[in-house]
Amino acid sequence: VITQTDDIPENLHPRPPIITIMGHVDHGKTSLLDAIRKTSVVSGEAGGITQHIGAYQVKTESGAILSFLDTPGHAAFTSMRSRGANVTDIVVLVVAADDSVMPQTIEAINHAKAAKVPMIVAINKCDKPSAEPNKVRTELLQHEVVVEAMSGDVQDVEVSAITGEGLDTLLEAIALQAEILELHANPDRAAMGAVIEAQLDVGRGPVATVLVQNGTLRQGDIFVVGEQWGKVRALINDKSERIKEAGPSVPVEVLGLNGTPEAGDVLNVVETEGQAREIAEYRKAAAKDKRAAAGAA
Ligand code: GDP
């Protein structure tokens, strides 16, 4: 594996935050992800063709860039974590104002706390006459989530995924939280990132959506990802555009894999194809041994 120059402070640059939306079923996670994507597509081509690649970037009114994981739900979050890919910087906890705190709300709070990821509460469905945002705030207290409106330090924003009310405020709240976190990466080193989705595409072969976490991934780079390896043949962004390189916190589809990796696998750029093949084969063999041992036990 390439020896990296240490990421000394002068090499570090601010990077966009990576956000996961969590909450109880039907509280509006998917609707919120769709609404956010529509309000502010990066580079401003409103109504531009976007495709689902598992993550997307938006630009807030004040110019901050935010990367959203486009797969709501807790399974993705925990499986990524268990595979060692701690990609999420901020959790947006969605709570429907007409339903308040429910079992999966509590589960999401526990996941965020266990991962030590800061939370922002989006009180959704505030357009509904039956909405009771203050009930949400009070019930959250019982789970040690003290929102700003209750003199705590967790930001809370009233929103409606349907009318769009509060969405800009929510995005600015996320940008503010990100500033506090002082997220940095070194765009000048060899890339590493996490697979957030992967499939075998009929026309294109194995395709993985990778969230670059450090460094810059470029066309032609040789990499290992889990038990697979490859050489970047093409990079495609969340607007279906072919791009030459992807820097920190950029989600990108990677073509040129020799096999299909799994969500949560870590991608590392290496120097030669020989190295890449060797590492991938070693990992395959190790995984096989492990399965055999588990089967024998
Ligand atoms: P998820 O299961 O958390 O992803 O929830 P969905 O996004 O699928 O939303 C569940 C239902 O709530 C759908 O019928 C949405 O149309 C509705 N919904 C979501 N957000 C809002 C909102 O802000 N206001 C209203 N009135 N309905 C909403």
Coordinates of C-alpha atoms in Angstrom, one line a residue, residues 39-292:
T39 CA -34.5 22.8 -3.3
S40 CA -30.8 23.1 -4.0
V41 CA -29.0 21.0 -6.5
V42 CA -25.3 21.8 -6.5
S43 CA -24.3 24.1 -9.4
G44 CA -27.8 25.3 -9.7
E45 CA -29.3 23.5 -12.7
A46 CA -32.8 23.3 -11.2
G47 CA -34.7 20.4 -12.6
G48 CA -31.4 19.0 -13.9
I49 CA -31.4 15.2 -14.5
T50 CA -30.3 13.5 -11.3
Q51 CA -30.0 9.8 -10.8
H52 CA -30.1 7.9 -7.6
I53 CA -26.6 6.8 -6.8
G54 CA -27.0 6.5 -3.0
A55 CA -25.9 10.0 -2.1
Y56 CA -26.1 13.5 -3.4
Q57 CA -24.8 17.0 -2.7
V58 CA -26.7 20.2 -2.3
K59 CA -25.6 23.8 -1.9
T60 CA -27.3 26.0 0.8
E61 CA -28.4 29.6 0.2
S62 CA -25.3 30.7 2.0
G63 CA -23.1 28.6 -0.2
A64 CA -22.2 25.6 2.0
I65 CA -22.0 22.2 0.4
L66 CA -23.7 19.3 2.1
S67 CA -23.5 15.6 1.2
F68 CA -26.6 13.5 2.0
L69 CA -26.7 9.8 2.1
D70 CA -29.8 9.0 0.0
T71 CA -30.6 5.8 1.8
P72 CA -32.7 6.5 4.9
G73 CA -32.9 4.0 7.7
H74 CA -30.9 2.5 10.4
A75 CA -29.9 -0.7 8.8
A76 CA -27.5 1.1 6.4
F77 CA -26.1 3.2 9.2
T78 CA -25.4 0.2 11.5
S79 CA -24.1 -2.1 8.8
M80 CA -21.7 0.5 7.5
R81 CA -20.5 1.1 11.1
S82 CA -20.0 -2.6 11.8
R83 CA -17.9 -2.8 8.6
G84 CA -15.7 0.0 9.8
A85 CA -17.0 2.7 7.6
N86 CA -17.9 5.6 9.8
V87 CA -19.1 7.9 7.1
T88 CA -21.7 9.9 8.8
D89 CA -20.8 13.3 10.4
I90 CA -24.3 14.5 11.3
V91 CA -27.6 12.7 11.9
V92 CA -30.8 14.5 11.1
L93 CA -33.4 12.9 13.3
V94 CA -36.8 13.2 11.7
V95 CA -39.8 13.2 14.0
A96 CA -43.3 13.7 12.7
A97 CA -45.1 16.4 14.6
D98 CA -48.4 14.5 14.5
D99 CA -47.0 11.3 15.8
S100 CA -44.1 12.4 18.0
V101 CA -41.4 10.1 19.5
M102 CA -41.8 6.4 18.4
P103 CA -39.7 3.2 18.9
Q104 CA -37.5 3.8 15.8
T105 CA -37.0 7.4 16.9
I106 CA -35.5 6.1 20.1
E107 CA -33.4 3.6 18.2
A108 CA -32.1 6.4 16.0
I109 CA -31.1 8.5 19.0
N110 CA -29.3 5.5 20.4
H111 CA -27.4 4.8 17.2
A112 CA -26.3 8.5 16.9
K113 CA -25.2 8.5 20.5
A114 CA -23.3 5.2 20.2
A115 CA -21.5 6.5 17.1
K116 CA -20.9 9.9 18.9
V117 CA -22.4 11.7 15.9
P118 CA -24.2 15.0 16.6
M119 CA -27.9 15.2 15.9
I120 CA -30.2 17.9 14.5
V121 CA -33.9 17.4 15.0
A122 CA -36.2 18.0 12.1
I123 CA -39.8 18.3 13.4
N124 CA -41.6 17.3 10.2
K125 CA -45.2 17.5 9.0
C126 CA -45.6 20.9 10.6
D127 CA -48.1 21.7 7.8
K128 CA -50.6 19.4 9.4
P129 CA -53.4 20.9 11.6
S130 CA -52.7 18.0 14.0
A131 CA -49.0 18.9 14.3
E132 CA -47.8 19.3 17.9
P133 CA -44.1 20.3 17.7
N134 CA -43.9 21.1 21.4
K135 CA -45.0 17.6 22.3
V136 CA -42.1 16.3 20.2
R137 CA -39.6 18.6 22.1
T138 CA -41.0 17.5 25.5
E139 CA -40.9 13.8 24.6
L140 CA -37.3 14.1 23.4
L141 CA -36.3 15.3 26.8
Q142 CA -37.2 11.9 28.2
H143 CA -34.5 10.5 25.9
E144 CA -31.9 13.0 26.9
V145 CA -32.2 15.0 23.7
V146 CA -32.5 18.6 24.8
V147 CA -33.3 20.8 21.9
E148 CA -32.5 24.5 21.7
A149 CA -36.1 25.5 22.2
M150 CA -35.9 23.7 25.6
S151 CA -32.6 25.5 26.3
G152 CA -30.5 22.6 25.2
D153 CA -27.8 22.4 22.6
V154 CA -29.4 20.2 20.0
Q155 CA -30.7 22.3 17.1
D156 CA -34.3 21.8 16.2
V157 CA -36.1 23.0 13.1
E158 CA -39.8 22.8 12.2
V159 CA -40.2 21.7 8.6
S160 CA -42.6 20.3 6.1
A161 CA -41.3 18.0 3.4
I162 CA -44.5 18.7 1.5
T163 CA -44.7 22.5 1.5
G164 CA -41.0 23.0 1.8
E165 CA -41.4 25.2 4.9
G166 CA -38.3 25.3 7.0
L167 CA -36.0 23.4 4.7
D168 CA -33.6 26.3 4.1
T169 CA -33.4 26.8 7.9
L170 CA -32.7 23.1 8.3
L171 CA -29.9 23.2 5.7
E172 CA -28.3 26.2 7.4
A173 CA -28.6 24.5 10.8
I174 CA -26.7 21.5 9.3
A175 CA -24.0 23.9 7.8
L176 CA -23.6 25.5 11.2
Q177 CA -23.2 22.2 12.9
A178 CA -20.6 21.2 10.3
E179 CA -18.7 24.4 11.0
I180 CA -18.5 23.5 14.7
L181 CA -17.2 20.1 13.8
E182 CA -14.3 21.6 11.7
L183 CA -14.3 18.7 9.3
H184 CA -11.0 18.4 7.3
A185 CA -9.4 16.2 4.7
N186 CA -6.3 16.2 2.5
P187 CA -7.3 16.4 -1.1
D188 CA -3.7 15.9 -2.2
R189 CA -3.2 12.3 -1.0
A190 CA -4.2 9.0 -2.6
A191 CA -7.9 8.5 -2.2
M192 CA -9.7 6.4 0.4
G193 CA -13.5 6.1 0.7
A194 CA -16.4 4.0 1.6
V195 CA -18.8 2.0 -0.7
I196 CA -22.3 3.1 0.0
E197 CA -24.0 1.1 -2.8
A198 CA -22.8 -1.5 -5.3
Q199 CA -24.3 -3.7 -8.0
L200 CA -23.6 -5.6 -11.1
D201 CA -24.9 -3.5 -13.9
V202 CA -25.8 -5.3 -17.2
G203 CA -24.3 -2.8 -19.5
R204 CA -21.5 -1.3 -17.3
G205 CA -20.3 -4.3 -15.2
P206 CA -19.7 -3.9 -11.5
V207 CA -20.6 -0.4 -10.3
A208 CA -19.9 1.0 -6.8
T209 CA -21.0 4.4 -5.4
V210 CA -18.1 5.6 -3.3
L211 CA -18.1 8.4 -0.9
V212 CA -14.6 9.8 -0.9
Q213 CA -13.5 10.4 2.6
N214 CA -9.9 11.6 2.1
G215 CA -7.7 12.3 -0.9
T216 CA -8.9 12.7 -4.5
L217 CA -10.0 9.8 -6.6
R218 CA -9.1 10.1 -10.3
Q219 CA -9.7 8.4 -13.5
G220 CA -6.9 5.8 -14.0
D221 CA -6.3 5.2 -10.3
I222 CA -5.7 1.7 -9.2
F223 CA -7.5 0.6 -6.1
V224 CA -8.5 -2.2 -3.7
V225 CA -12.0 -2.2 -2.3
G226 CA -12.9 -5.0 0.2
E227 CA -12.1 -8.3 -1.6
Q228 CA -12.2 -6.6 -5.1
W229 CA -9.8 -4.4 -7.0
G230 CA -9.9 -2.3 -10.1
K231 CA -8.7 0.6 -12.1
V232 CA -11.0 3.7 -12.4
R233 CA -12.4 3.6 -16.0
A234 CA -15.0 6.3 -15.4
L235 CA -16.4 8.5 -12.5
I236 CA -20.0 9.6 -12.6
N237 CA -21.5 12.1 -10.2
D238 CA -25.0 12.5 -8.8
K239 CA -26.1 14.5 -11.8
S240 CA -25.1 11.7 -14.2
E241 CA -22.1 13.7 -15.4
R242 CA -18.8 12.1 -16.2
I243 CA -16.1 13.7 -14.0
K244 CA -12.3 13.3 -14.0
E245 CA -11.8 13.4 -10.2
A246 CA -13.7 13.4 -6.9
G247 CA -12.4 15.0 -3.8
P248 CA -13.3 14.6 -0.1
S249 CA -17.0 14.1 0.7
V250 CA -18.0 13.8 -3.0
P251 CA -20.2 10.8 -3.8
V252 CA -19.3 9.2 -7.1
E253 CA -20.1 6.1 -9.1
V254 CA -16.9 4.2 -9.9
L255 CA -16.6 2.0 -13.0
G256 CA -13.7 -0.4 -13.7
L257 CA -14.1 -2.9 -10.9
N258 CA -13.2 -6.6 -11.3
G259 CA -16.0 -7.7 -9.1
T260 CA -18.8 -6.3 -7.0
P261 CA -17.9 -5.0 -3.5
E262 CA -20.3 -4.7 -0.6
A263 CA -21.7 -1.6 1.0
G264 CA -19.4 -0.6 3.8
D265 CA -16.3 -1.8 2.1
V266 CA -13.4 0.6 2.2
L267 CA -11.7 1.7 -1.0
N268 CA -8.0 2.5 -1.0
V269 CA -5.9 3.7 -3.9
V270 CA -2.6 1.7 -4.4
E271 CA 0.4 2.1 -6.7
T272 CA 0.3 -0.9 -8.9
E273 CA -2.2 -3.5 -10.3
G274 CA 0.1 -6.2 -8.9
Q275 CA -0.4 -4.8 -5.4
A276 CA -4.1 -4.4 -5.9
R277 CA -4.5 -7.9 -7.1
E278 CA -2.4 -9.3 -4.3
I279 CA -4.2 -7.5 -1.6
A280 CA -7.6 -8.5 -3.0
E281 CA -6.6 -12.1 -3.3
Y282 CA -5.2 -12.2 0.2
R283 CA -8.5 -10.8 1.5
K284 CA -10.6 -13.3 -0.5
A285 CA -8.6 -16.2 0.9
A286 CA -8.8 -14.8 4.4
A287 CA -12.6 -14.4 4.1
K288 CA -12.9 -17.9 2.8
D289 CA -10.9 -19.3 5.8
K290 CA -13.0 -17.3 8.1
R291 CA -16.2 -18.7 6.6
A292 CA -14.8 -22.2 6.7

